[in-house]
Amino acid sequence: MTDSKYFTTTKKGEIFELKAELNSDKKEKKKEAVKKVIASMTVGKDVSALFPDVVNCMQTDNLELKKLVYLYLMNYAKSQPDMAIMAVNTFVKDCEDLNPLIRALAVRTMGCIRVDKITEYLCEPLRKCLKDEDPYVRKTAAVCVAKLHDINAQLVEDQGFLDTLKDLISDSNPMVVANAVAALSEIAESHPNSNLLDLNPQTINKLLTALNECTEWGQIFILDCLASYLPRDDRESQSICERVTPRLSHANSAVVLSAVKVLMKFMEMLPKDLDYYGTLLKKLAPPLVTLLSAEPELQYVALRNINLIVQKRPEILKHEMKVFFVKYNDPIYVKLEKLDIMIRLASQANIAQVLAELKEYATEVDVDFVRKAVRAIGRCAIKVEQSAERCVSTLLDLIQTKVNYVVQEAIVVIKDIFRKYPNKYESVIATLCENLDSLDEPEARAAMIWIVGEYAERIDNADELLESFLEGFHDESTQVQLQLLTAIVKLFLKKPTETQELVQQVLSLATQDSDNPDLRDRGYIYWRLLSTDPVAAKEVVLAEKPLISEETDLIEPTLLEELICHIGTLASVYHKPPSAFVEGSRGVQHKRLPPRAGSGESTESPDVGQSGPSEAPPAVIPSQGDLLGDLLNLDLAPPTATVPSVQPSMQMGAMDLLGGGLDSLVCSSPMGAGLGAAPAAMPASLGGAPAVGGGLGDLFDLGGGVGMPTGSYVAPKTVWLLAMKAKGLEISGTFARRGGIIQMDLSLTNKAMSVMTDFAIQFNRNSFGLAPAGPLQVLTPLSPNQTIDVSLPLSTSGPVMKMEPLNNLQVAVKNNIDVFYFSCQYPLSLLFVEDGKMDRQVFLATWKDIPNDNEAQFQIKDIHLNSDVASNKLQGSNIFTIAKRTVEGQDMLYQSVKLTNGIWVLAEMRIQTGNPNYTCTEPRIVYANLLHSQ
Amino acid sequence: MIGGLFIYNHKGEVLISRVYRDDIGRNAVDAFRVNVIHARQQVRSPVTNIARTSFFHVKRSNIWLAAVTKQNVNAAMVFEFLYKMCDVMTAYFGKISEENIKNNFVLIYELLDEILDFGYPQNSETGALKTFITQQGIKSQHHTKEEQSQITSQVTGQIGWRREGIKYRRNELFLDVLESVNLLMSPQGQVLSAHVSGRVVMKSYLSGMPECKFGMNDKIVIDKQGKGGTTDDSGKSELGGSGKQSIAIDDCTFHQCVRLSKFDSERSISFIPPDGEYELMRYRTTKDIILPFRVIPLVREVGRTKLEVKVVIKSNFKPSLLAQKIEVRIPTPLNTSGVQVICMKGKAKYKASENAIVWKIKRMAGMKESQISAEIELLPTNDKKKWARPPISMNFEVPFAPSGLKVRYLKVFEPKLNYSDHDVIKWVRYIGRSGIYETRC
C-alpha cells in the first residue's frame, strides 16, 4: 500500500500524461490513473479537463474503480453539464443491476449530480428504487428524494415522491423509516406551513416502534422529528415520554441529548403535581452528568446545553454542583462553560464549596479563565447574600496578589457589590484606592471612578484622585470620560466649596473640547442643572439608585424557550436562534414550547414565537388591504398578501387616500374588492368565499341592525413592536374613534426580565398632523410578564408632513431602557368627522364643479346588502348619505365625508339589487378639494 | 446536515475532502485552515463559525478532522460521527496518521460515501462495513445473490452489528471491567470530588446469534431480589466477599446492541453481542468509592528562593493485592534552578522540561506507605504573580474495581446451535486505573 505517492506533486504535463493513462487498455493502469486524478482533486488541483476520459472508465465491473469515477463525477458534473449526460446511461443501467449494492450506489450518486438534465432521468429509476425489494436500496432512495428536492423542489412534488416518502414511514425496515423521517423533516423545513410530516398518534406510534430497532443515527433522526410533534394532551405527552426515557441510557451522547430535548419539551405539558413529573425530573439528572465524561468536544456541546437546561429548570441539577468543578487539564472551552454553570447553580447550600473552588481558579494560568473566576466571585456575592462578606474578603485577598488583570476584574465586581449592598463594605475603599495606578482597562477605570464619585464624602482626597484622571481626559475611552464627568459632578454636589474649579474644568472639557455627542449632551445637562437649580441637581444626580438584579447574563425567556426546542443542535451551542446563523428559509421557523395543560401560564403570551409571515411587523409594507382589513375584517386573520401601493403624485395621493379608505369601509377583506378604473392600487377581487362574505357582513348587516354606539369599527389589536426588537417591550395596538375623539389603544407587554418604567411616546410628523393629546399614562412600573392597556387620546393639531403611504404613522416609545421606533397605519375612517353631512344643495353644486381628474372608480363585489343597510352601516363610520335615487333597478347613493383637516369627499355608490350571488356595488368616489380652509 | 468533511495534516494541507451539500464550496476548505489551523491563538472552541459556515473539528495526534455545515445541525451528532469516523478508520488501517491516510485515501472515500449520505450518518458499525467494503472491488462482484441480500439486510437490519453464520470451534468470551477512578482532594485531605467511570469491555467469540444476559451487583437489582424472596439478607455474601455487596450506579449507558427498553423496565441487560471486541457498557458511580491511594502533601516556602516539599503516599487496599505502574507527579515552579530528592522507594527525578518531579514506583502492596522529600532551589524573580501551584497528580493500576462492581453472571443462550451456557468458556478481569487523580497542595 503506497497510495500516498499519488499526493506527491508532479511536474508539468501531468494532465497530458494522465489522459494517456486513462485511455490505456490495461485495467490496472486505468485504475492507477483514476486514483491519481482523485488525489489531485483532493488537494485542490483542477482536473476537470479530464472529464471525458474519466467518464469513459465508468463502464466497468470493478466496483472500486466505479466508485472513484462516481466521486469524480459528483465533483465536476456541474461544471461540465453537457458531458455529464454521457454518464446517464450507465446510471440507469446500474439502477437495474442484480446487486442491490450497485443499485443503491447508482441512485445515491445520481442524486449528488446537480445537473438539471440528469435530474429528469433520475425520476424513473428513483421511483423504482423507492419500491425496491431490498431495504438497503430503499433507505438510499429515501435520502435521494431529499437530494432531488434540494435541486428541484417542484419536480419532487409533481412526481409524487413526497407521498411515496410518507409511505416509507410505515416500512418494515427501521433504517428505511429513519432515513425517510430524516428526508421528510428536511423537506418540511423549507415548507414551514405545509403539513408534510403530518404527525398524528398513529405515525408517532410507528416512529416510537422504529426507535427501538434502528441504528444510533436513525434514533437521532427520529427523536429530533418527535420533538417537533405537539401531543394532544398531557396523557399522550406522558406516554411518549415513557417510551423515550430508555434512550437516556444510550452510549451515543447525541441520542441522549435528543431524548432530553423531547422530554424537556413534552414535560411542559405535564401538570406539575403529577407524580410522573417528579420522576422524570429525577431521571434527567444522571444522563446529563454522564455526558461530562465524554470526549471534550462533546462535553462542550453538553455544557452549552446544560447551561440552557439549568436556566429553564434549575431543580434538575441543583444537587450536582460538584461535577462542574473544573479539572486542571480540561480544555479552556470546557473550563469556561463549567464556571458559568457553577455560578448558576450557586446557592446558600453550596456557596462555601463554590467559593473555595473559585478562589483556586483565580490563581490559574489562562487569563480569560481567571478573569471569569474573579467575576464569578462577585456574582456569588450578589446572588447569595450570606456569602457577600466572604466574597468581599476573597476579592481583597486577590487584589493583594497585585496581578494586574485580577485586580482590575476585582474592582469591576466590587462596584456591583457596592450597588447591591450600599453602606456595608465601604471600608475596603482604601485598599482599592491603593491600586489606582495599575488600572489600565477602561471598564476597571470607569468602575474605580464610579466608586470614588459615589463615596466622595468618605474619601479624603477624592478631588485629588479624580483630578489625576482628568489630566489625560482626551485619551480616555468614552466610558471612562462619561463616568469621570458624573463622578466630578457628584463630588461637587457633596463638597461644593473645594471643587468648584474641578467641576468647571471637566464641564468645559466635556462640552467644548469633545466631539462626542453623548459626552457633550451630558455635560450640557449637568451644566444647566447646576447653574439653574443646584437643589434639583442634587436630587437628580445623587438620587437613590435602583437595586441591581441577582441574576445576570440570563437568556431572555422567549429566546430560552426557543433554544430549549433546539437542544443538541448548533443553535444550542451558539445560544442563538437558527435564523441568526442559517441562511435562507431553512430553520428560520421559530419553535416554541407547548403550553402547559390546565394552566394559562404560557398561553397568555401570543408572542414572537409564531412562525410565518403573518407576524411581520407592521413597519414592513403598508398595504391598502390592511386598511380595509382594519375596518371591516373582523374575524379574518390579518392580511398576509401585501399589495404594493402606487402613488403617482401628491394629488393622486389624496385620491388614493380615498380609494383606500372608503374602499376599506365598504369592501370586506384584503383579498377582495374589484378594481375599477381607479389609478390607485386596490385589493383584488373577492373569490366569493362564504367566510369572506361573513366578514363583510359585519360592516353591512350586523352594524346596520344593531348600530355601533360609538360609531366606527375598531380593528383588533395587532403587534406593532416585537419584543425581540425592543429589548423585551412588546407593543400592540389599534385606533378608534370614540365620540369624536381619536384614540390610540395600546397594550404594552414587558417580556424582559427587569421592570420597565418612565414610558413616553412621540409621533413623527404625519399626513394629518396626528399627535398625542396628552402624555402616555403608564403610572405603575411594568413588571416582567405584565401587560398594561392604555388609551392615548390623539389630536390632529400636530405638524403635517405627507407620508408614504398617506396613513403611515411613525412612533417613538421611550422607557427606562431605551427608545424604540416603529411605524403603523391608521384607518382613514379615523379622520372622518361627525359633522360630515353636507347640505344637499351644496352637494349638488360641488358635485358639478369637480374636475374629472379628481375622480376615481372602484368596484366592490359580493356584498349582500341592500342600499339602506349599507347606508346605515357606513353612517356608523361618519360617511353620510345625502341622497338616494333608483335608476333602472339600481340604487344610487350620494354620500359625503369630511376629514379632520377640512377636506370634503363626495361619493356616489351604485348598488345593483336582484342578483344575490353577485351583488355589485360600484361607488363612484369623487375627490373634491373644496372648502379647504374651512 | 453535514455539508462536507475535510481531513488536514498539521500543516493544514488537505488530505481528504468530501463535499455533500451544494452550499459548501472549496473556499470552506481554506477558511478552516486560515482561521483555525493557522490561527495564532490557541483554539478556544471546537465549534467555529466563519462567515455563516460552522466548522466542527476534532484532532487525532496531528491530524485535523473537520465537518462543515451551513445549517442548524445536531451538534452532538456531528461530534459523535467524527469520533465514529476515527474508530472506523482505526479499525481498517490502524493509527490515524498522515501516512496512513494518504495510503488509504481511496478506502476513506469509499467509507465516506457509505457512512455519510447527503450528510446523514448511515450504519457505521465496522463489523457490518467490513463485509462489503473490502478494498477488493473485483471480489465483491462475485458475491452470490444470497450473500448480497445477507449483506444488505445486515447493514439495514435490526442487528446491524452482527452477521449471521459465525462459527467457532471453541465458544469463549472475555469480560474486562476497566475503571478509572477520579479524585480531587484538598490539601487538608478533604475529598472535593470523586467518581469512578467504568467500562465493561467484552470480547466475544461465540457461534451463531447468541442471546446474552449480563448481571452485576447493581444495588437496585439486588434490593429488588432481596425484597422478592430471600429472607436472609446477610446470606448474599457469596457475591463479593469483599464486604460490599451491592453498589449504587449513578448512571450507565449501553452499546446499541443492548435492549434499552428492557433495561428501563426490568433493569436487566440483554443483548446479542457483536463479534469480537466492543464496549458493552459504561457506568459512573460516586458513592463508597475505594480510593486506592491517598496523597499527603506538605509544601513549605523557605524564604524567596527555596521550597521544601514532602509527599507521603498511602495505599489503601487489601495487603494481598499489588498496585503497579505508580507514578507521582509533583509540579515545581517555573523558576526552579535545582532540585534534591530523597525517596524511600522507587525512583524520583526532576524533569525540568515538564516542570515536575516524577516519582515512579513499580509495585506497591496494600496498606503500605512511602515518602519523598525534595528541596527546590528557586531563582529570584521580580514576577509579582505567585506561583499557581498546580495539583499533585498520580497514576497507578490496581487489580480490582474501585467502585466495588462485581460481575455476577453472563449467561449465553443459542437455541439454534447445540451449545449451552456451560460450554462457553468465560473470563473476567478487573483493572482499576487512575483517571484524573489529583491532590491540591
PDB file of C-alpha atoms in Angstrom, chain A residues 83-179:
ATOM      1  CA  MET A  83     -20.704  15.816 -20.879  1.00  0.00           C
ATOM      2  CA  ALA A  84     -22.253  14.622 -17.654  1.00  0.00           C
ATOM      3  CA  ILE A  85     -25.147  13.409 -19.761  1.00  0.00           C
ATOM      4  CA  MET A  86     -22.813  10.741 -21.044  1.00  0.00           C
ATOM      5  CA  ALA A  87     -22.982   9.129 -17.654  1.00  0.00           C
ATOM      6  CA  VAL A  88     -26.749   8.859 -17.522  1.00  0.00           C
ATOM      7  CA  ASN A  89     -26.953   5.628 -19.412  1.00  0.00           C
ATOM      8  CA  THR A  90     -24.659   3.853 -17.044  1.00  0.00           C
ATOM      9  CA  PHE A  91     -26.606   5.121 -14.067  1.00  0.00           C
ATOM     10  CA  VAL A  92     -29.912   3.969 -15.450  1.00  0.00           C
ATOM     11  CA  LYS A  93     -28.401   0.603 -16.242  1.00  0.00           C
ATOM     12  CA  ASP A  94     -26.856   0.304 -12.801  1.00  0.00           C
ATOM     13  CA  CYS A  95     -30.211   1.036 -11.209  1.00  0.00           C
ATOM     14  CA  GLU A  96     -31.392  -2.217 -12.742  1.00  0.00           C
ATOM     15  CA  ASP A  97     -28.394  -4.245 -11.609  1.00  0.00           C
ATOM     16  CA  LEU A  98     -28.930  -7.504  -9.796  1.00  0.00           C
ATOM     17  CA  ASN A  99     -26.651  -6.475  -6.973  1.00  0.00           C
ATOM     18  CA  PRO A 100     -28.533  -4.239  -4.512  1.00  0.00           C
ATOM     19  CA  LEU A 101     -25.282  -2.546  -3.526  1.00  0.00           C
ATOM     20  CA  ILE A 102     -24.810  -1.357  -7.096  1.00  0.00           C
ATOM     21  CA  ARG A 103     -28.418  -0.259  -7.459  1.00  0.00           C
ATOM     22  CA  ALA A 104     -28.062   1.788  -4.297  1.00  0.00           C
ATOM     23  CA  LEU A 105     -24.721   3.199  -5.357  1.00  0.00           C
ATOM     24  CA  ALA A 106     -26.176   4.399  -8.641  1.00  0.00           C
ATOM     25  CA  VAL A 107     -29.188   6.086  -7.137  1.00  0.00           C
ATOM     26  CA  ARG A 108     -27.070   7.597  -4.371  1.00  0.00           C
ATOM     27  CA  THR A 109     -24.583   9.081  -6.811  1.00  0.00           C
ATOM     28  CA  MET A 110     -27.138  10.312  -9.319  1.00  0.00           C
ATOM     29  CA  GLY A 111     -28.773  12.372  -6.624  1.00  0.00           C
ATOM     30  CA  CYS A 112     -25.496  14.128  -5.977  1.00  0.00           C
ATOM     31  CA  ILE A 113     -25.102  15.281  -9.555  1.00  0.00           C
ATOM     32  CA  ARG A 114     -26.695  18.670  -9.701  1.00  0.00           C
ATOM     33  CA  VAL A 115     -27.356  18.965 -13.409  1.00  0.00           C
ATOM     34  CA  ASP A 116     -30.899  19.692 -14.493  1.00  0.00           C
ATOM     35  CA  LYS A 117     -30.800  17.384 -17.463  1.00  0.00           C
ATOM     36  CA  ILE A 118     -29.690  14.473 -15.351  1.00  0.00           C
ATOM     37  CA  THR A 119     -32.370  15.179 -12.802  1.00  0.00           C
ATOM     38  CA  GLU A 120     -35.015  14.403 -15.392  1.00  0.00           C
ATOM     39  CA  TYR A 121     -33.571  10.974 -15.953  1.00  0.00           C
ATOM     40  CA  LEU A 122     -33.367  10.360 -12.240  1.00  0.00           C
ATOM     41  CA  CYS A 123     -37.130  10.271 -11.703  1.00  0.00           C
ATOM     42  CA  GLU A 124     -37.905   6.862 -13.135  1.00  0.00           C
ATOM     43  CA  PRO A 125     -35.029   4.943 -11.511  1.00  0.00           C
ATOM     44  CA  LEU A 126     -35.763   6.695  -8.237  1.00  0.00           C
ATOM     45  CA  ARG A 127     -39.402   5.709  -8.333  1.00  0.00           C
ATOM     46  CA  LYS A 128     -38.383   2.097  -8.824  1.00  0.00           C
ATOM     47  CA  CYS A 129     -35.767   2.226  -6.109  1.00  0.00           C
ATOM     48  CA  LEU A 130     -38.215   3.680  -3.613  1.00  0.00           C
ATOM     49  CA  LYS A 131     -40.202   0.473  -4.009  1.00  0.00           C
ATOM     50  CA  ASP A 132     -37.197  -1.843  -4.327  1.00  0.00           C
ATOM     51  CA  GLU A 133     -37.424  -5.193  -2.599  1.00  0.00           C
ATOM     52  CA  ASP A 134     -34.111  -4.587  -0.855  1.00  0.00           C
ATOM     53  CA  PRO A 135     -34.218  -2.309   2.218  1.00  0.00           C
ATOM     54  CA  TYR A 136     -30.691  -1.080   1.520  1.00  0.00           C
ATOM     55  CA  VAL A 137     -31.826   0.367  -1.786  1.00  0.00           C
ATOM     56  CA  ARG A 138     -34.989   1.837  -0.257  1.00  0.00           C
ATOM     57  CA  LYS A 139     -33.125   3.584   2.522  1.00  0.00           C
ATOM     58  CA  THR A 140     -30.741   5.086  -0.029  1.00  0.00           C
ATOM     59  CA  ALA A 141     -33.608   6.144  -2.274  1.00  0.00           C
ATOM     60  CA  ALA A 142     -35.336   7.855   0.666  1.00  0.00           C
ATOM     61  CA  VAL A 143     -32.367  10.159   1.137  1.00  0.00           C
ATOM     62  CA  CYS A 144     -32.214  10.663  -2.610  1.00  0.00           C
ATOM     63  CA  VAL A 145     -35.661  12.269  -2.527  1.00  0.00           C
ATOM     64  CA  ALA A 146     -34.251  14.924  -0.200  1.00  0.00           C
ATOM     65  CA  LYS A 147     -31.348  15.428  -2.603  1.00  0.00           C
ATOM     66  CA  LEU A 148     -33.675  15.825  -5.531  1.00  0.00           C
ATOM     67  CA  HIS A 149     -35.835  18.222  -3.563  1.00  0.00           C
ATOM     68  CA  ASP A 150     -32.800  20.351  -2.927  1.00  0.00           C
ATOM     69  CA  ILE A 151     -32.162  20.564  -6.655  1.00  0.00           C
ATOM     70  CA  ASN A 152     -35.717  20.868  -7.913  1.00  0.00           C
ATOM     71  CA  ALA A 153     -38.460  21.034  -5.309  1.00  0.00           C
ATOM     72  CA  GLN A 154     -41.230  21.405  -7.840  1.00  0.00           C
ATOM     73  CA  LEU A 155     -40.220  18.247  -9.642  1.00  0.00           C
ATOM     74  CA  VAL A 156     -40.390  16.236  -6.433  1.00  0.00           C
ATOM     75  CA  GLU A 157     -43.887  17.480  -5.720  1.00  0.00           C
ATOM     76  CA  ASP A 158     -45.079  16.942  -9.279  1.00  0.00           C
ATOM     77  CA  GLN A 159     -43.738  13.429  -9.418  1.00  0.00           C
ATOM     78  CA  GLY A 160     -45.481  12.483  -6.200  1.00  0.00           C
ATOM     79  CA  PHE A 161     -42.297  11.441  -4.446  1.00  0.00           C
ATOM     80  CA  LEU A 162     -43.421  13.079  -1.234  1.00  0.00           C
ATOM     81  CA  ASP A 163     -46.306  10.659  -0.883  1.00  0.00           C
ATOM     82  CA  THR A 164     -44.062   7.690  -1.559  1.00  0.00           C
ATOM     83  CA  LEU A 165     -41.697   9.030   1.053  1.00  0.00           C
ATOM     84  CA  LYS A 166     -44.535   9.330   3.544  1.00  0.00           C
ATOM     85  CA  ASP A 167     -45.437   5.721   2.861  1.00  0.00           C
ATOM     86  CA  LEU A 168     -41.909   4.699   3.788  1.00  0.00           C
ATOM     87  CA  ILE A 169     -42.607   5.802   7.372  1.00  0.00           C
ATOM     88  CA  SER A 170     -44.624   2.607   7.606  1.00  0.00           C
ATOM     89  CA  ASP A 171     -41.831   0.498   6.112  1.00  0.00           C
ATOM     90  CA  SER A 172     -40.974  -2.742   7.828  1.00  0.00           C
ATOM     91  CA  ASN A 173     -37.292  -1.883   7.988  1.00  0.00           C
ATOM     92  CA  PRO A 174     -36.334   0.546  10.779  1.00  0.00           C
ATOM     93  CA  MET A 175     -33.477   2.109   8.867  1.00  0.00           C
ATOM     94  CA  VAL A 176     -35.709   2.922   5.922  1.00  0.00           C
ATOM     95  CA  VAL A 177     -38.110   4.556   8.369  1.00  0.00           C
ATOM     96  CA  ALA A 178     -35.306   6.577   9.937  1.00  0.00           C
ATOM     97  CA  ASN A 179     -33.983   7.844   6.613  1.00  0.00           C
TER      98      ASN A 179
END
